[in-house]
Short mmCIF file of C-alpha atoms in Angstrom, two decimals:
data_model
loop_
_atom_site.label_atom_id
_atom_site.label_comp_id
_atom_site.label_asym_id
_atom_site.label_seq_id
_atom_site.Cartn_x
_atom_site.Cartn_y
_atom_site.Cartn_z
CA UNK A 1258 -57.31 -13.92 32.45
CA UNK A 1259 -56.84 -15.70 29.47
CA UNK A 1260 -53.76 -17.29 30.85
CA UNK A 1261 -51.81 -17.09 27.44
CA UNK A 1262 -48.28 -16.83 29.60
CA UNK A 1263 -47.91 -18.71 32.25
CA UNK A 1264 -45.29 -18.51 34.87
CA UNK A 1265 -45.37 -20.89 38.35
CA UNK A 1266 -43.84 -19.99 41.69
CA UNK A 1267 -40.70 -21.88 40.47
CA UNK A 1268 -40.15 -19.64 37.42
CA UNK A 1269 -41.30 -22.30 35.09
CA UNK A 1270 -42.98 -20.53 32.03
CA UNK A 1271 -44.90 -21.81 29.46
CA UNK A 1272 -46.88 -19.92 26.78
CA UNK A 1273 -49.54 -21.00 24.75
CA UNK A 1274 -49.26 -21.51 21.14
CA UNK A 1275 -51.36 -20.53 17.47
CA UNK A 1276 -52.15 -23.12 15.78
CA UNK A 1277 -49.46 -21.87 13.08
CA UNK A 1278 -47.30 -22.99 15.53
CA UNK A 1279 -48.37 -25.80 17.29
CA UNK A 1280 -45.32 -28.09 15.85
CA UNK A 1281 -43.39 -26.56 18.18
CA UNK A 1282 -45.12 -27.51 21.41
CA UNK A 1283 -43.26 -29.38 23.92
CA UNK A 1284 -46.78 -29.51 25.98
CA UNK A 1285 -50.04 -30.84 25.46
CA UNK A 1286 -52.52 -30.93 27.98
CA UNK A 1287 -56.67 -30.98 27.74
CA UNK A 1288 -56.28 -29.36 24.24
CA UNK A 1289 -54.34 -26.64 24.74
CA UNK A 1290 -50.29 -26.98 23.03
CA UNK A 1291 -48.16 -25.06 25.18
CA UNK A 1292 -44.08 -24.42 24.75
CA UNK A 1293 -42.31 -24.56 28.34
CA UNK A 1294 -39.00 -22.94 28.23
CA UNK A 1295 -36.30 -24.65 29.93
CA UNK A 1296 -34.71 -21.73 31.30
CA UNK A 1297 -36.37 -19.89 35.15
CA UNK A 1298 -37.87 -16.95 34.96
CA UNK A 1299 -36.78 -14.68 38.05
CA UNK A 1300 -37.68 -10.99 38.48
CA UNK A 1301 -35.12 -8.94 39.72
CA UNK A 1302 -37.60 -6.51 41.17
CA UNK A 1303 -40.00 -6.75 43.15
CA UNK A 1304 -40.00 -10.59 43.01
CA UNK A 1305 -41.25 -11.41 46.64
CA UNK A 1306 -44.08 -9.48 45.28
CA UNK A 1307 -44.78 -11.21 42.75
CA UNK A 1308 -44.56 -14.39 44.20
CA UNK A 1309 -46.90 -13.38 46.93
CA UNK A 1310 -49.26 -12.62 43.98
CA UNK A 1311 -48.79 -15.71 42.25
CA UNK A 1312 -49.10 -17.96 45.62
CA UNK A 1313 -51.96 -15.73 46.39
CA UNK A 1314 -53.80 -16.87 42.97
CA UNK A 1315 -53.93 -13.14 41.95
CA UNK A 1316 -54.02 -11.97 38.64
CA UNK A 1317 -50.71 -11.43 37.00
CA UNK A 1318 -50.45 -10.16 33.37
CA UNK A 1319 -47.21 -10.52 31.71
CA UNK A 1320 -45.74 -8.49 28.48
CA UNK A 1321 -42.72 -10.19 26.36
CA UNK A 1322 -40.68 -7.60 25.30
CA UNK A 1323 -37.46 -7.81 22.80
CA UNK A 1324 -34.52 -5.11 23.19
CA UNK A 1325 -32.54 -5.66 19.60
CA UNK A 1326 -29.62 -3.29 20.77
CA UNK A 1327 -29.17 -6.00 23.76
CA UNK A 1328 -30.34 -9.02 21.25
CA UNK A 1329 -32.53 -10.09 24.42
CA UNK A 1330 -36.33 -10.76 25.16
CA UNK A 1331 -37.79 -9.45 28.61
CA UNK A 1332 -40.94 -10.50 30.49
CA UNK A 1333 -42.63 -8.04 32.67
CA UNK A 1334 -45.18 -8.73 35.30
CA UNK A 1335 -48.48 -6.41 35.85
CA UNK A 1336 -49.75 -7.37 39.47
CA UNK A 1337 -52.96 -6.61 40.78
CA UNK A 1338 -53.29 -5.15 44.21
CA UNK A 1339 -53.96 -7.47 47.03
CA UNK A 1340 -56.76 -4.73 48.38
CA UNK A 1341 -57.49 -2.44 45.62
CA UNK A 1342 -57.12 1.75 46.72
CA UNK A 1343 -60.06 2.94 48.72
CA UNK A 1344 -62.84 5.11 46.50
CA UNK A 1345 -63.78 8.27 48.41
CA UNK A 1346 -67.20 8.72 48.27
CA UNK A 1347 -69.23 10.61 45.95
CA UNK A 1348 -70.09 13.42 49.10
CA UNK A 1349 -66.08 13.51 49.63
CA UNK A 1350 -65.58 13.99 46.23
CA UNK A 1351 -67.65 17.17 45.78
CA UNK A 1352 -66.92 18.91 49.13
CA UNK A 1353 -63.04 18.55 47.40
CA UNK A 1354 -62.04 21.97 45.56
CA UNK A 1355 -59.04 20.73 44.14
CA UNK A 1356 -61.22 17.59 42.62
CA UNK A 1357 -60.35 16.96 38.61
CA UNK A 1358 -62.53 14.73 36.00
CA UNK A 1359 -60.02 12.77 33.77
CA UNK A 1360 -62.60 13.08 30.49
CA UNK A 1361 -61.96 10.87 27.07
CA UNK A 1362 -62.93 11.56 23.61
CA UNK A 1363 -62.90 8.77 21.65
CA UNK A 1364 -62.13 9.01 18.24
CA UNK A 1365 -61.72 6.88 14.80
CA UNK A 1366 -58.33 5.42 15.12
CA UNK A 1367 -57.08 8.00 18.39
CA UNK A 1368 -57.93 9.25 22.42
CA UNK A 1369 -57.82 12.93 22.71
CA UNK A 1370 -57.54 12.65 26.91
CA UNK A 1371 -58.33 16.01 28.92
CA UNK A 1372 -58.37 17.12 32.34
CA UNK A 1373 -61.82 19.25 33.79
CA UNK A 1374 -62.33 20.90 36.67
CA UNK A 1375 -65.30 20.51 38.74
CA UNK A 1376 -67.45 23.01 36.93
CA UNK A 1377 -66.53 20.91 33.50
CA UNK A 1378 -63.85 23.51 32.28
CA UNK A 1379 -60.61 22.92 30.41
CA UNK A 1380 -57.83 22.36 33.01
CA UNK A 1381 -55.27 20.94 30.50
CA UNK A 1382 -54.83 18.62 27.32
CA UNK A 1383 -53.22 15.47 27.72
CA UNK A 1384 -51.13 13.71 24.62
CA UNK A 1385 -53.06 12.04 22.61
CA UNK A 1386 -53.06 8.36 22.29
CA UNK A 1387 -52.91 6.74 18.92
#
Protein backbone atom coordinates (compact mmCIF):
# COMPACT_ATOMS: atom_id res chain seq x y z
CA UNK A 1 0.00 0.00 0.00
CA UNK A 2 0.83 3.41 -0.08
CA UNK A 3 1.15 3.46 3.64
CA UNK A 4 -0.48 7.02 3.99
CA UNK A 5 -1.85 5.90 7.74
CA UNK A 6 0.13 4.17 9.69
CA UNK A 7 -0.71 2.40 12.84
CA UNK A 8 2.06 -0.03 14.89
CA UNK A 9 1.20 -2.96 17.13
CA UNK A 10 1.29 -0.42 20.04
CA UNK A 11 -1.48 1.79 18.61
CA UNK A 12 0.95 4.46 17.68
CA UNK A 13 -0.44 6.25 14.49
CA UNK A 14 1.06 8.48 12.33
CA UNK A 15 -0.24 9.81 8.98
CA UNK A 16 1.50 11.31 6.31
CA UNK A 17 1.18 14.83 5.39
CA UNK A 18 0.56 17.31 1.89
CA UNK A 19 2.88 19.46 1.49
CA UNK A 20 0.12 22.24 2.37
CA UNK A 21 0.62 20.93 5.53
CA UNK A 22 3.89 19.93 6.23
CA UNK A 23 4.33 22.77 9.12
CA UNK A 24 2.56 20.66 11.12
CA UNK A 25 4.74 17.56 11.15
CA UNK A 26 6.04 16.35 14.33
CA UNK A 27 8.05 13.60 12.09
CA UNK A 28 10.53 13.63 9.55
CA UNK A 29 12.14 10.71 8.38
CA UNK A 30 13.94 9.85 4.73
CA UNK A 31 11.71 12.63 3.21
CA UNK A 32 8.56 11.82 4.12
CA UNK A 33 6.79 14.56 7.10
CA UNK A 34 4.57 12.56 9.06
CA UNK A 35 2.16 13.82 12.20
CA UNK A 36 2.16 11.06 15.11
CA UNK A 37 -0.72 11.52 17.35
CA UNK A 38 -0.07 11.21 20.90
CA UNK A 39 -3.09 9.47 21.77
CA UNK A 40 -3.30 4.94 21.12
CA UNK A 41 -5.28 3.79 18.73
CA UNK A 42 -7.20 0.54 20.03
CA UNK A 43 -9.99 -1.25 18.13
CA UNK A 44 -12.68 -2.35 20.08
CA UNK A 45 -13.49 -5.10 17.64
CA UNK A 46 -11.89 -7.46 16.38
CA UNK A 47 -8.52 -6.12 17.66
CA UNK A 48 -6.60 -9.50 18.21
CA UNK A 49 -7.33 -9.61 14.60
CA UNK A 50 -5.96 -6.94 13.66
CA UNK A 51 -2.98 -7.21 15.49
CA UNK A 52 -2.36 -10.63 14.12
CA UNK A 53 -2.55 -8.80 10.74
CA UNK A 54 -0.34 -6.13 11.58
CA UNK A 55 2.40 -8.57 13.33
CA UNK A 56 1.81 -10.73 10.38
CA UNK A 57 2.99 -7.73 7.93
CA UNK A 58 -0.44 -8.02 6.15
CA UNK A 59 -2.03 -5.39 4.44
CA UNK A 60 -4.23 -3.20 6.50
CA UNK A 61 -6.12 -0.21 4.94
CA UNK A 62 -7.51 2.26 7.25
CA UNK A 63 -10.51 4.95 6.63
CA UNK A 64 -10.71 8.22 9.04
CA UNK A 65 -14.07 8.90 9.51
CA UNK A 66 -15.73 12.10 11.44
CA UNK A 67 -19.31 11.66 13.18
CA UNK A 68 -20.34 15.63 13.75
CA UNK A 69 -23.49 14.59 15.88
CA UNK A 70 -20.74 12.84 18.31
CA UNK A 71 -18.02 15.76 17.42
CA UNK A 72 -15.56 12.64 17.07
CA UNK A 73 -13.19 11.17 14.31
CA UNK A 74 -13.09 7.23 13.86
CA UNK A 75 -10.45 5.02 12.20
CA UNK A 76 -11.50 1.81 10.70
CA UNK A 77 -9.32 -1.04 9.71
CA UNK A 78 -9.84 -3.14 6.26
CA UNK A 79 -7.79 -6.47 6.84
CA UNK A 80 -6.83 -8.75 4.28
CA UNK A 81 -7.36 -12.43 4.76
CA UNK A 82 -4.51 -14.45 6.03
CA UNK A 83 -5.47 -17.28 3.17
CA UNK A 84 -7.68 -15.68 0.72
CA UNK A 85 -11.34 -17.90 -0.01
CA UNK A 86 -10.76 -20.88 -2.22
CA UNK A 87 -11.88 -20.27 -6.18
CA UNK A 88 -13.91 -23.25 -7.39
CA UNK A 89 -12.86 -24.17 -10.55
CA UNK A 90 -14.06 -23.18 -13.81
CA UNK A 91 -15.61 -27.17 -14.36
CA UNK A 92 -17.33 -26.63 -10.74
CA UNK A 93 -18.59 -23.54 -11.73
CA UNK A 94 -20.58 -24.68 -14.78
CA UNK A 95 -21.82 -28.09 -13.52
CA UNK A 96 -23.50 -25.38 -10.69
CA UNK A 97 -27.29 -24.52 -11.70
CA UNK A 98 -27.74 -22.05 -9.20
CA UNK A 99 -24.30 -20.24 -10.55
CA UNK A 100 -24.85 -16.16 -11.07
CA UNK A 101 -22.41 -13.65 -13.14
CA UNK A 102 -22.16 -10.34 -11.11
CA UNK A 103 -21.92 -8.12 -14.65
CA UNK A 104 -20.85 -4.14 -14.60
CA UNK A 105 -21.68 -1.45 -16.95
CA UNK A 106 -19.57 1.22 -16.68
CA UNK A 107 -20.74 4.46 -17.35
CA UNK A 108 -19.66 8.37 -17.53
CA UNK A 109 -19.78 9.43 -13.99
CA UNK A 110 -22.01 5.97 -12.60
CA UNK A 111 -22.01 1.68 -12.27
CA UNK A 112 -25.25 0.28 -13.35
CA UNK A 113 -24.38 -3.39 -11.46
CA UNK A 114 -26.63 -6.50 -12.56
CA UNK A 115 -26.98 -9.97 -11.72
CA UNK A 116 -27.10 -12.87 -14.90
CA UNK A 117 -27.82 -16.16 -14.85
CA UNK A 118 -25.81 -18.70 -16.51
CA UNK A 119 -27.42 -18.40 -19.90
CA UNK A 120 -26.59 -14.37 -19.64
CA UNK A 121 -30.26 -13.38 -18.69
CA UNK A 122 -31.48 -10.63 -16.37
CA UNK A 123 -31.72 -12.09 -12.83
CA UNK A 124 -32.03 -8.68 -11.06
CA UNK A 125 -30.74 -4.94 -11.05
CA UNK A 126 -28.59 -3.89 -8.42
CA UNK A 127 -28.49 0.05 -7.15
CA UNK A 128 -26.55 1.90 -8.98
CA UNK A 129 -23.35 3.35 -7.82
CA UNK A 130 -22.60 6.98 -8.36
Amino acid sequence: GNETIRVSPEGVMEVDLPQALVRLANVTMGGLTRYRFQAAVHFSYRQAEWLAQVKGDRAVAYTISFDQAKDRFYLDASLTPASPAPVPAYQELLADPAARTLAVDHNHGFLAPALLDRSGNLVGRLPTAN
